[in-house]
Structures are given as C-alpha cells and as structure tokens.
Short mmCIF file of C-alpha atoms in Angstrom, two decimals:
data_model
loop_
_atom_site.label_atom_id
_atom_site.label_comp_id
_atom_site.label_asym_id
_atom_site.label_seq_id
_atom_site.Cartn_x
_atom_site.Cartn_y
_atom_site.Cartn_z
CA MET A 1 91.59 54.76 74.97
CA LEU A 2 88.50 53.94 77.02
CA LEU A 3 90.57 52.01 79.55
CA ALA A 4 92.97 54.94 79.80
CA LEU A 5 90.09 57.34 80.48
CA LEU A 6 88.80 55.10 83.25
CA PHE A 7 92.12 55.48 85.05
CA VAL A 8 92.64 59.19 84.31
CA LEU A 9 89.21 60.65 85.09
CA PRO A 10 89.03 59.64 88.78
CA ALA A 11 92.47 61.13 89.38
CA GLY A 12 91.33 64.44 87.92
CA ALA A 13 88.01 64.61 89.80
CA GLN A 14 87.56 67.28 92.48
CA ILE A 15 85.62 67.58 95.72
CA ARG A 16 83.26 70.52 95.39
CA GLY A 17 80.61 71.63 97.90
CA ASN A 18 78.21 69.52 99.95
CA ASN A 19 75.21 67.48 98.97
CA ILE A 20 73.45 68.67 102.12
CA VAL A 21 72.85 72.42 102.30
CA VAL A 22 71.35 74.63 105.00
CA ALA A 23 69.67 77.52 103.16
CA VAL A 24 68.62 80.71 104.96
CA GLN A 25 66.73 83.11 102.69
CA PRO A 26 65.44 86.63 103.47
CA ASP A 27 62.21 88.03 102.03
CA HIS A 28 64.03 91.03 100.47
CA ALA A 29 66.08 90.14 97.42
CA ASP A 30 68.78 92.72 98.25
CA TRP A 31 68.84 91.70 101.95
CA ASN A 32 68.24 95.37 102.84
CA TYR A 33 65.60 96.77 105.23
CA GLU A 34 64.87 100.08 106.86
CA ALA A 35 65.45 100.31 110.60
CA GLY A 36 62.27 99.23 112.37
CA GLN A 37 61.11 96.92 109.57
CA THR A 38 60.85 93.17 110.08
CA ALA A 39 63.00 90.75 108.10
CA ARG A 40 61.45 87.34 107.45
CA PHE A 41 63.74 84.36 106.94
CA ARG A 42 62.96 80.97 105.45
CA VAL A 43 65.20 78.17 106.69
CA SER A 44 65.41 74.87 104.83
CA VAL A 45 67.69 71.86 104.87
CA LEU A 46 68.19 70.30 101.46
CA LYS A 47 69.66 67.03 100.28
CA SER A 48 70.30 66.77 96.56
CA GLY A 49 68.35 69.99 96.22
CA THR A 50 65.19 68.65 97.90
CA LEU A 51 63.77 69.23 101.37
CA MET A 52 64.77 66.95 104.24
CA PRO A 53 61.86 66.67 106.70
CA GLY A 54 62.43 65.89 110.36
CA VAL A 55 65.92 67.42 110.60
CA LYS A 56 66.81 69.07 113.91
CA VAL A 57 68.60 72.42 113.89
CA ASP A 58 70.14 74.85 116.33
CA TYR A 59 70.07 78.55 115.59
CA GLU A 60 71.21 81.88 116.96
CA ALA A 61 70.10 85.33 115.89
CA GLY A 62 70.69 88.98 116.67
CA PRO A 63 73.07 91.85 115.85
CA VAL A 64 76.22 90.60 114.10
CA MET A 65 78.67 89.09 116.65
CA TYR A 66 76.19 89.79 119.45
CA PRO A 67 73.37 87.22 119.09
CA ASP A 68 70.65 87.60 121.71
CA LEU A 69 68.45 84.64 120.73
CA LYS A 70 69.55 80.99 120.82
CA ARG A 71 67.53 77.81 120.31
CA GLN A 72 68.58 74.17 120.17
CA GLY A 73 67.01 70.99 118.86
CA VAL A 74 64.24 72.61 116.79
CA THR A 75 62.65 70.05 114.47
CA LEU A 76 61.89 71.03 110.89
CA ASN A 77 58.85 68.82 110.41
CA ASP A 78 58.42 69.60 106.72
CA GLY A 79 62.05 70.59 106.18
CA THR A 80 61.44 74.35 106.62
CA LEU A 81 61.25 76.96 109.35
CA GLU A 82 60.07 80.59 109.28
CA LEU A 83 61.79 83.14 111.54
CA THR A 84 61.79 86.93 111.86
CA GLY A 85 64.21 89.58 113.06
CA THR A 86 64.40 93.34 113.34
CA MET A 87 66.67 96.22 114.38
CA ASN A 88 65.54 99.68 115.42
CA LYS A 89 68.80 101.37 114.49
CA PRO A 90 71.24 101.03 111.57
CA GLY A 91 73.19 97.79 111.60
CA PHE A 92 73.23 94.16 110.57
CA TYR A 93 71.14 91.29 111.95
CA ARG A 94 72.41 87.73 111.48
CA LEU A 95 70.59 84.41 111.62
CA LYS A 96 72.90 81.41 111.79
CA VAL A 97 71.52 77.85 111.57
CA THR A 98 73.31 74.56 112.23
CA ALA A 99 71.91 71.17 111.19
CA ARG A 100 73.28 67.80 112.23
CA VAL A 101 72.87 65.07 109.65
CA GLY A 102 74.64 61.72 109.78
CA GLY A 103 76.87 62.90 112.62
CA LYS A 104 78.11 65.92 110.64
CA ARG A 105 77.47 69.64 111.10
CA TYR A 106 76.16 71.81 108.28
CA GLU A 107 75.81 75.57 108.65
CA GLY A 108 73.90 78.27 106.87
CA LEU A 109 73.44 81.95 107.61
CA CYS A 110 71.86 85.13 106.37
CA THR A 111 72.74 88.67 107.42
CA ALA A 112 70.12 91.34 106.88
CA ALA A 113 71.07 95.01 106.63
CA PHE A 114 68.99 97.65 108.39
CA SER A 115 69.52 101.18 107.00
CA PRO A 116 73.20 100.43 106.28
CA GLN A 117 73.65 103.76 104.49
CA ARG A 118 73.23 105.42 107.89
CA ILE A 119 76.00 103.50 109.71
CA VAL A 120 78.57 105.89 111.17
CA PRO A 121 81.99 104.72 112.43
CA ALA A 122 82.68 105.11 116.13
CA THR A 123 86.46 105.48 116.02
CA ARG A 124 87.99 108.82 116.93
CA CYS A 125 91.04 110.34 115.32
CA PRO A 126 94.13 111.39 117.31
CA ALA A 127 94.91 115.10 117.07
CA ASP A 128 98.44 114.31 115.89
CA PHE A 129 97.47 111.57 113.43
CA ASP A 130 98.79 113.42 110.37
CA GLU A 131 101.98 114.53 112.12
CA PHE A 132 102.59 110.99 113.40
CA TRP A 133 102.51 109.52 109.91
CA ARG A 134 104.43 112.43 108.35
CA LYS A 135 107.25 111.81 110.78
CA ALA A 136 107.12 108.03 110.33
CA LEU A 137 107.53 108.37 106.57
CA SER A 138 110.08 111.15 106.83
CA ASP A 139 112.21 109.01 109.14
CA ALA A 140 111.87 105.99 106.85
CA ARG A 141 112.86 108.02 103.80
CA THR A 142 116.16 109.07 105.35
CA ASN A 143 117.26 105.56 104.28
CA ASP A 144 118.25 104.89 100.69
CA LEU A 145 115.99 102.28 99.06
CA ASP A 146 119.06 100.21 98.09
CA PRO A 147 116.90 98.01 95.82
CA THR A 148 117.74 94.45 94.78
CA ARG A 149 116.29 92.47 91.87
CA ARG A 150 116.50 88.79 90.95
CA LEU A 151 114.97 87.41 87.76
CA LEU A 152 112.62 84.43 88.20
CA PRO A 153 112.79 82.81 84.74
CA GLU A 154 110.28 80.09 85.62
CA ARG A 155 107.62 82.71 86.37
CA CYS A 156 108.19 84.91 83.34
CA THR A 157 105.66 84.89 80.51
CA LYS A 158 105.79 86.03 76.92
CA ASP A 159 104.37 89.37 78.08
CA MET A 160 105.93 89.89 81.51
CA ASN A 161 109.34 89.63 83.12
CA VAL A 162 109.06 88.58 86.77
CA TYR A 163 111.53 89.36 89.56
CA GLU A 164 111.87 88.95 93.29
CA VAL A 165 112.77 92.41 94.57
CA SER A 166 113.60 94.03 97.88
CA PHE A 167 114.17 97.54 99.18
CA VAL A 168 114.96 99.21 102.49
CA ASN A 169 112.05 100.20 104.67
CA ASN A 170 112.31 102.21 107.90
CA ARG A 171 115.91 101.48 108.87
CA PRO A 172 118.98 100.13 107.06
CA GLY A 173 118.54 96.49 108.09
CA SER A 174 114.76 96.39 107.59
CA ARG A 175 113.81 95.34 104.07
CA MET A 176 110.54 94.75 102.23
CA TYR A 177 110.29 91.93 99.69
CA GLY A 178 107.94 91.40 96.80
CA ILE A 179 107.37 90.07 93.31
CA LEU A 180 107.64 92.60 90.50
CA SER A 181 106.06 91.94 87.08
CA VAL A 182 107.14 94.27 84.26
CA PRO A 183 105.97 94.25 80.62
CA VAL A 184 108.55 92.75 78.27
CA ALA A 185 108.07 95.37 75.56
CA ALA A 186 109.87 98.67 76.00
CA GLY A 187 107.62 101.55 77.03
CA ARG A 188 106.10 103.43 79.93
CA TYR A 189 103.22 101.85 81.78
CA PRO A 190 100.67 102.39 84.58
CA ALA A 191 101.40 100.56 87.83
CA LEU A 192 99.49 98.59 90.45
CA LEU A 193 100.58 97.78 94.00
CA ARG A 194 99.07 94.64 95.51
CA VAL A 195 99.12 94.54 99.32
CA PRO A 196 98.45 91.29 101.22
CA GLY A 197 95.86 89.88 103.55
CA ALA A 198 96.87 88.78 107.03
CA GLY A 199 99.18 85.82 107.50
CA VAL A 200 102.64 84.70 106.47
CA ARG A 201 103.10 83.18 103.03
CA PRO A 202 105.06 83.20 99.77
CA TYR A 203 103.85 85.19 96.76
CA ALA A 204 103.64 84.30 93.09
CA GLY A 205 103.37 87.73 91.53
CA ASP A 206 100.73 89.09 89.17
CA THR A 207 101.02 88.38 85.45
CA TYR A 208 97.25 88.14 84.95
CA THR A 209 95.70 91.56 85.66
CA ALA A 210 97.11 93.35 82.64
CA PRO A 211 99.63 91.13 80.79
CA GLY A 212 102.10 93.30 78.92
CA LYS A 213 100.12 96.45 79.75
CA ALA A 214 100.93 97.38 83.36
CA ILE A 215 103.59 97.06 86.04
CA VAL A 216 102.44 95.11 89.11
CA LEU A 217 104.29 94.88 92.41
CA GLU A 218 102.97 92.35 94.94
CA ILE A 219 104.58 92.74 98.36
CA GLY A 220 104.88 90.77 101.58
CA ILE A 221 104.91 92.71 104.86
CA HIS A 222 107.19 90.78 107.19
CA GLY A 223 110.64 91.73 105.92
CA ILE A 224 111.49 88.22 104.68
CA PRO A 225 111.96 86.85 101.15
CA VAL A 226 108.69 85.78 99.53
CA THR A 227 109.95 82.80 97.49
CA MET A 228 110.86 80.31 100.21
CA GLU A 229 109.20 76.95 100.91
CA GLN A 230 105.75 77.06 102.48
CA ARG A 231 106.94 75.31 105.65
CA VAL A 232 109.19 78.28 106.47
CA TYR A 233 106.18 80.61 106.57
CA ASP A 234 104.10 78.08 108.48
CA ASN A 235 106.80 77.83 111.12
CA LEU A 236 107.03 81.64 111.40
CA LEU A 237 103.26 82.01 111.76
CA GLU A 238 103.23 79.44 114.55
CA GLY A 239 106.40 80.87 116.10
CA ALA A 240 107.94 84.34 115.98
CA LEU A 241 105.09 85.94 114.01
CA ASN A 242 102.21 84.32 115.86
CA GLY A 243 99.65 87.02 116.65
CA TYR A 244 101.79 89.75 115.11
CA TRP A 245 98.68 91.93 114.71
CA GLU A 246 98.49 92.29 118.52
CA THR A 247 102.07 93.51 118.99
CA ASN A 248 102.41 96.74 121.00
CA LEU A 249 98.89 98.02 120.35
CA ASP A 250 99.31 100.39 123.31
CA ASP A 251 102.38 102.08 121.80
CA PRO A 252 101.91 103.57 118.30
CA ASN A 253 105.65 103.92 117.78
CA ARG A 254 106.32 100.25 118.51
CA ASN A 255 103.18 98.80 116.91
CA TYR A 256 104.03 96.01 114.45
CA TYR A 257 102.03 97.74 111.74
CA LYS A 258 104.13 100.90 111.83
CA ARG A 259 106.87 99.29 109.70
CA VAL A 260 104.17 97.52 107.66
CA VAL A 261 102.49 100.79 106.68
CA THR A 262 105.74 102.63 106.03
CA GLY A 263 106.95 99.65 104.01
CA ALA A 264 103.83 99.64 101.87
CA VAL A 265 104.32 103.35 101.14
CA ARG A 266 107.99 102.72 100.41
CA ALA A 267 106.75 100.25 97.79
CA VAL A 268 105.28 103.29 96.02
CA ASP A 269 108.69 104.97 96.35
CA TYR A 270 110.20 101.89 94.71
CA ILE A 271 107.70 101.86 91.83
CA ALA A 272 108.46 105.54 91.24
CA THR A 273 112.12 104.65 90.56
CA LEU A 274 111.23 102.27 87.72
CA PRO A 275 111.94 103.78 84.29
CA GLN A 276 108.97 101.81 82.89
CA TRP A 277 106.42 103.61 85.11
CA ASN A 278 104.51 106.32 83.25
CA GLY A 279 104.62 108.65 86.25
CA THR A 280 100.88 109.32 86.27
CA THR A 281 98.80 106.22 87.03
CA LEU A 282 99.36 104.14 90.17
CA GLY A 283 96.73 102.13 92.00
CA VAL A 284 96.73 100.04 95.17
CA THR A 285 94.53 97.07 95.97
CA GLY A 286 94.11 94.30 98.50
CA ALA A 287 91.65 92.25 100.52
CA SER A 288 91.13 92.00 104.28
CA GLN A 289 94.36 93.29 105.87
CA GLY A 290 95.19 94.35 102.31
CA GLY A 291 92.02 96.43 102.26
CA PHE A 292 93.28 98.35 105.28
CA LEU A 293 96.72 98.76 103.70
CA SER A 294 95.12 100.03 100.49
CA LEU A 295 93.40 102.75 102.50
CA ALA A 296 96.59 103.60 104.38
CA VAL A 297 98.77 103.86 101.27
CA ALA A 298 96.20 105.93 99.37
CA ALA A 299 95.86 108.30 102.32
CA LEU A 300 99.60 108.74 102.83
CA ASP A 301 100.90 109.03 99.27
CA SER A 302 99.49 111.52 96.76
CA ARG A 303 100.95 109.56 93.84
CA VAL A 304 98.23 106.94 94.32
CA THR A 305 95.44 107.63 91.82
CA PHE A 306 92.92 104.92 92.77
CA LEU A 307 92.31 102.07 95.19
CA ALA A 308 90.20 98.94 95.47
CA ALA A 309 89.48 97.43 98.89
CA VAL A 310 87.73 94.08 99.37
CA HIS A 311 86.22 93.17 102.78
CA ASP A 312 88.56 95.70 104.37
CA ALA A 313 89.76 94.59 107.81
CA MET A 314 91.21 96.73 110.60
CA CYS A 315 88.48 99.36 110.50
CA ASP A 316 86.39 100.86 113.31
CA TYR A 317 87.68 98.87 116.29
CA GLU A 318 85.92 101.19 118.73
CA GLN A 319 82.44 100.02 117.77
CA GLU A 320 83.05 97.04 120.04
CA LEU A 321 83.26 99.37 123.02
CA ASN A 322 79.60 100.12 122.23
CA GLY A 323 78.58 96.48 121.84
CA VAL A 324 78.58 96.73 118.03
CA ALA A 325 80.70 94.57 115.72
CA GLY A 326 84.01 96.20 114.83
CA GLY A 327 86.76 95.26 112.42
CA TRP A 328 89.20 92.38 112.57
CA PRO A 329 91.22 91.63 114.67
CA HIS A 330 88.51 92.62 117.16
CA TYR A 331 90.81 94.13 119.76
CA PHE A 332 88.02 95.08 122.15
CA TYR A 333 85.39 92.38 121.56
CA GLN A 334 83.65 91.37 124.79
CA GLN A 335 86.42 92.75 126.99
CA ALA A 336 85.32 93.85 130.45
CA ASP A 337 88.33 96.05 131.24
CA VAL A 338 89.84 97.82 128.26
CA ASP A 339 93.17 99.58 128.64
CA PRO A 340 92.69 103.18 127.44
CA LYS A 341 96.21 103.14 125.99
CA ARG A 342 95.25 100.27 123.70
CA VAL A 343 92.22 102.21 122.49
CA GLU A 344 94.29 105.33 121.88
CA GLY A 345 97.05 103.33 120.19
CA ALA A 346 94.62 101.52 117.89
CA ARG A 347 93.36 104.82 116.46
CA TYR A 348 96.63 105.38 114.60
CA TYR A 349 96.05 102.07 112.81
CA ASP A 350 92.33 102.25 112.13
CA GLY A 351 91.38 102.21 108.46
CA VAL A 352 88.57 104.68 109.16
CA ASN A 353 91.06 107.43 109.98
CA PHE A 354 92.93 106.81 106.75
CA ALA A 355 89.73 106.61 104.70
CA ARG A 356 88.65 110.03 105.97
CA ARG A 357 91.65 111.56 104.18
CA ILE A 358 91.28 109.99 100.72
CA THR A 359 89.74 111.71 97.70
CA VAL A 360 90.85 109.46 94.80
CA PRO A 361 88.42 107.00 93.15
CA ALA A 362 87.77 103.78 95.04
CA TRP A 363 85.97 100.46 94.58
CA PHE A 364 84.64 98.70 97.69
CA SER A 365 83.25 95.20 97.85
CA PHE A 366 82.31 92.88 100.70
CA GLY A 367 79.78 90.29 101.80
CA TYR A 368 77.07 90.56 104.40
CA ASN A 369 77.82 87.01 105.58
CA ASP A 370 81.47 87.73 106.41
CA GLU A 371 82.19 86.31 109.88
CA VAL A 372 85.76 87.67 110.03
CA VAL A 373 85.27 91.25 108.87
CA PRO A 374 81.68 92.22 109.76
CA PRO A 375 79.81 94.30 107.18
CA VAL A 376 79.14 96.93 109.86
CA SER A 377 82.72 98.20 109.72
CA SER A 378 83.01 97.90 105.93
CA TYR A 379 79.81 99.84 105.34
CA GLY A 380 80.87 102.49 107.85
CA VAL A 381 84.12 103.07 105.95
CA TYR A 382 82.25 103.33 102.66
CA ASN A 383 79.77 105.83 104.11
CA ILE A 384 82.42 108.32 105.23
CA PHE A 385 84.62 108.00 102.12
CA LYS A 386 84.77 111.35 100.31
CA GLY A 387 86.16 110.40 96.91
CA ARG A 388 84.36 109.01 93.87
CA LYS A 389 83.30 105.60 95.07
CA THR A 390 81.67 102.42 93.88
CA LEU A 391 80.11 99.83 96.19
CA SER A 392 79.61 96.28 94.96
CA VAL A 393 77.96 94.07 97.57
CA TYR A 394 77.88 90.28 97.22
CA GLN A 395 75.57 89.53 100.10
CA MET A 396 76.21 85.80 100.45
CA THR A 397 79.99 85.95 100.49
CA GLY A 398 81.89 85.38 103.69
CA HIS A 399 85.58 86.15 104.03
CA TYR A 400 86.22 85.16 100.42
CA TRP A 401 84.95 86.22 97.02
CA TYR A 402 82.84 84.73 94.27
CA GLN A 403 84.12 84.39 90.72
CA GLU A 404 81.82 87.20 89.57
CA GLN A 405 83.13 89.43 92.34
CA TRP A 406 86.74 88.69 91.37
CA ASP A 407 85.98 89.40 87.71
CA GLU A 408 84.33 92.70 88.57
CA TRP A 409 87.28 93.64 90.78
CA GLN A 410 89.75 92.91 87.98
CA ASP A 411 87.67 94.79 85.41
CA TRP A 412 87.52 97.86 87.63
CA LEU A 413 91.28 97.80 88.14
CA ARG A 414 91.91 97.49 84.39
CA ASN A 415 89.59 100.38 83.69
CA GLU A 416 91.40 102.64 86.19
CA LEU A 417 94.76 101.52 84.82
CA GLY A 418 93.50 102.44 81.36
CA VAL A 419 94.33 99.06 79.85
CA LYS A 420 90.89 97.64 78.96
#
C-alpha cells in the first residue's frame, strides 16, 4: 500500500500559487478613501512568507489605466517600500509593482477607491434607445421559436435532466443554442438564465445551483451548437469570430451584439414556453460580458424578477473620452481621433443605459484590482441603479472571483429563486 501511495500521490499533486509574492497593502482595511485624502501603501516582496531584502522592483501608479508615475530599478533594502497616492475627485488609484527574482517576473497591485459612491457614468442615452430595442425585439418575435431539444444522458443527474436546446432568434436561419437543466420530479419551478462571458466555448449546463429545485438555461451567444470539441471554438475565436465585439460599432442595426441581445431575450421567451416554469420567478445572471447581458435582459423583459451581475463589462465606454477608465472592450481608450458614429453607436450597447431602466432586485460584485473591467465603470453602474440592490466588493479580486465570492453569489441566487 505504501509503495502504491508513493506512485499515486505525485500524479494527483497540483501546482498552486507562487512561493514568491509581491504584496501591496493599503492603510485602510476597506481600501476606501474620501477624495483629497492620502492613501499609504506598503510594498513587500516575500519568499516563503518572509521578507526578501535587496530585491529590485519597478512600479507605476495613478488613476486606473492612466498611470502618471513610473519608476524602475528601485531597491527594497529591507524588503519593503512605503508609497502614497491621492485623488481629488471620485475614482480609483492603482499602484502596480513588478519584482524580478531569478529571471522571473512577479506582480502585485492595490487599487484604492476615492469617494466611489460619488462616481457618475459619462455615457449618454440615445433619444430613440427604447424604440430601437422595442423594434429589434418585435422584429425578432415575428419568427416562431421552432425549439429543438436533445437529451444528454451523460450529463443528467438524479435530480436534473439535461438537454442541448436551440431556438430561433432574429431571423429564421439564426438560432441560439444552450444547455437546459430541468428538475426530474414533476412540478412547476422557478427559472434562471445564465448568460456568458466573452469568448467562444462549449457549455456544460448548470445542475449545481438548485438541484431538483429550479430550471436553469445556460446559453451561448454565437448561434452555434455548444457541445462540440474545444478545438472548434478555438478555431472560430482565432478565425471568423476574432474580435467579434468590435463588429459594426458605428451601425447599431448591424452591430454584432444586436442579435446577441435579442437572442438572450428570446431565451426568456423559450423558458416561458416550458410547462415546468412556475410563471412567476425568473432571474438572469452572468459575469463580465454576461454582466452586461444580465442588465440588458432585465431591462428589456418584464418577466425577469431579479439579476446578478459580476464584474459587469461593456459599461460606460464614454468615460475614456474624458481620460477616465471605461468598460471593456475599451473602444475609445487612448484614441486620438474618435469617430462620432462609433460613439453614438456604442450608446445602444452600453450597460449603463440598460441599468437606468431596471427596477428589480440586483446583486453586484466586482474587484478593485480588476485589470479588464475597471471598478470605475462597475461602481458607476451600481450608483445609478434604481432597484433594490446589494453590493459585495472583493477588493483583491481581478477578472475572476474568490471561492467566498462565488458562494455568496450562489446563495443570493438561491434566495431570490426561493429554493434555500
């Protein structure tokens, strides 16, 4: 048995984290300051949890995405460095430190918030925003859903039957695909729509949020089946779908996201046809691009009763015209000549303009250290949201979530579904 363990244990071991860590700590435990205050940061480089004296670091600091201070080759004689930063108006200030040890780079950062509750989005709303989306959905709904369903026996559980499904989106040949999980036991259940982050990938479905207690539909956005081999999606992302988020930004009617948004709302139409849905409770949730889609679906369909958005992308693009960090995919970041048509077109697909129209309960969560979706845009969306809202900040997270954040997210969803 001992010999067997010697062979088995190494095969099951996992790589986790780094032994060398660059820590950047603020002097406020919540990382929050009032505009005009000074944030004090302690930088340290640790090996096996202990200070490494004599390490050289580079650092940059300033408003998120717009650092105005850069230093290279600074020696940490005793393994630590004290730095300060401030902002005179609401926003986020980021200190990013890079250490080189043994020929490898190690990074650490800390993002301090200055009066974040006073951040106001910069994006403007087109006068015909509501009419534009009413027509888009009306046109899409002239098509019969023509749903398909295929059982996936290998994914079914004792509590849930799992299917790959599809339905027509905005024209007869344009379909949406997803994975539908339905409780095995007969009855009528609440429903949850899961909308995806950016990229091209297969989907497994959700049998974990509320096993046997809720319907869950997880959709893809690209109009292709979601159960193919990974290489198919990789090839599409590097080929035909490369940079899809930039497609026709200057023309709202031809923007790639028009069929994405209508398709996500049509997913609600599809859920409404299921005899197992209880007809009263239907939530939508997603992270990053899925955060934006959660806002869009909740704004456009009154059957949605709650939403949860995690580090919501695609919000407040126009801040970057003012030299302030805006939302992914950063259409106007550091651009000298911006086409006014692109600015006008982006407004129809800005999460801020959808958020302004929502009154149902919502849970928001994001990290201050997110380098993809800056906290400036996420906080701005939260500030203007009119419905009952909960904000759960995990300051150290980047464009990912911690286990505690995931657990809190799931618990909130279960509570709104009424299945706790």
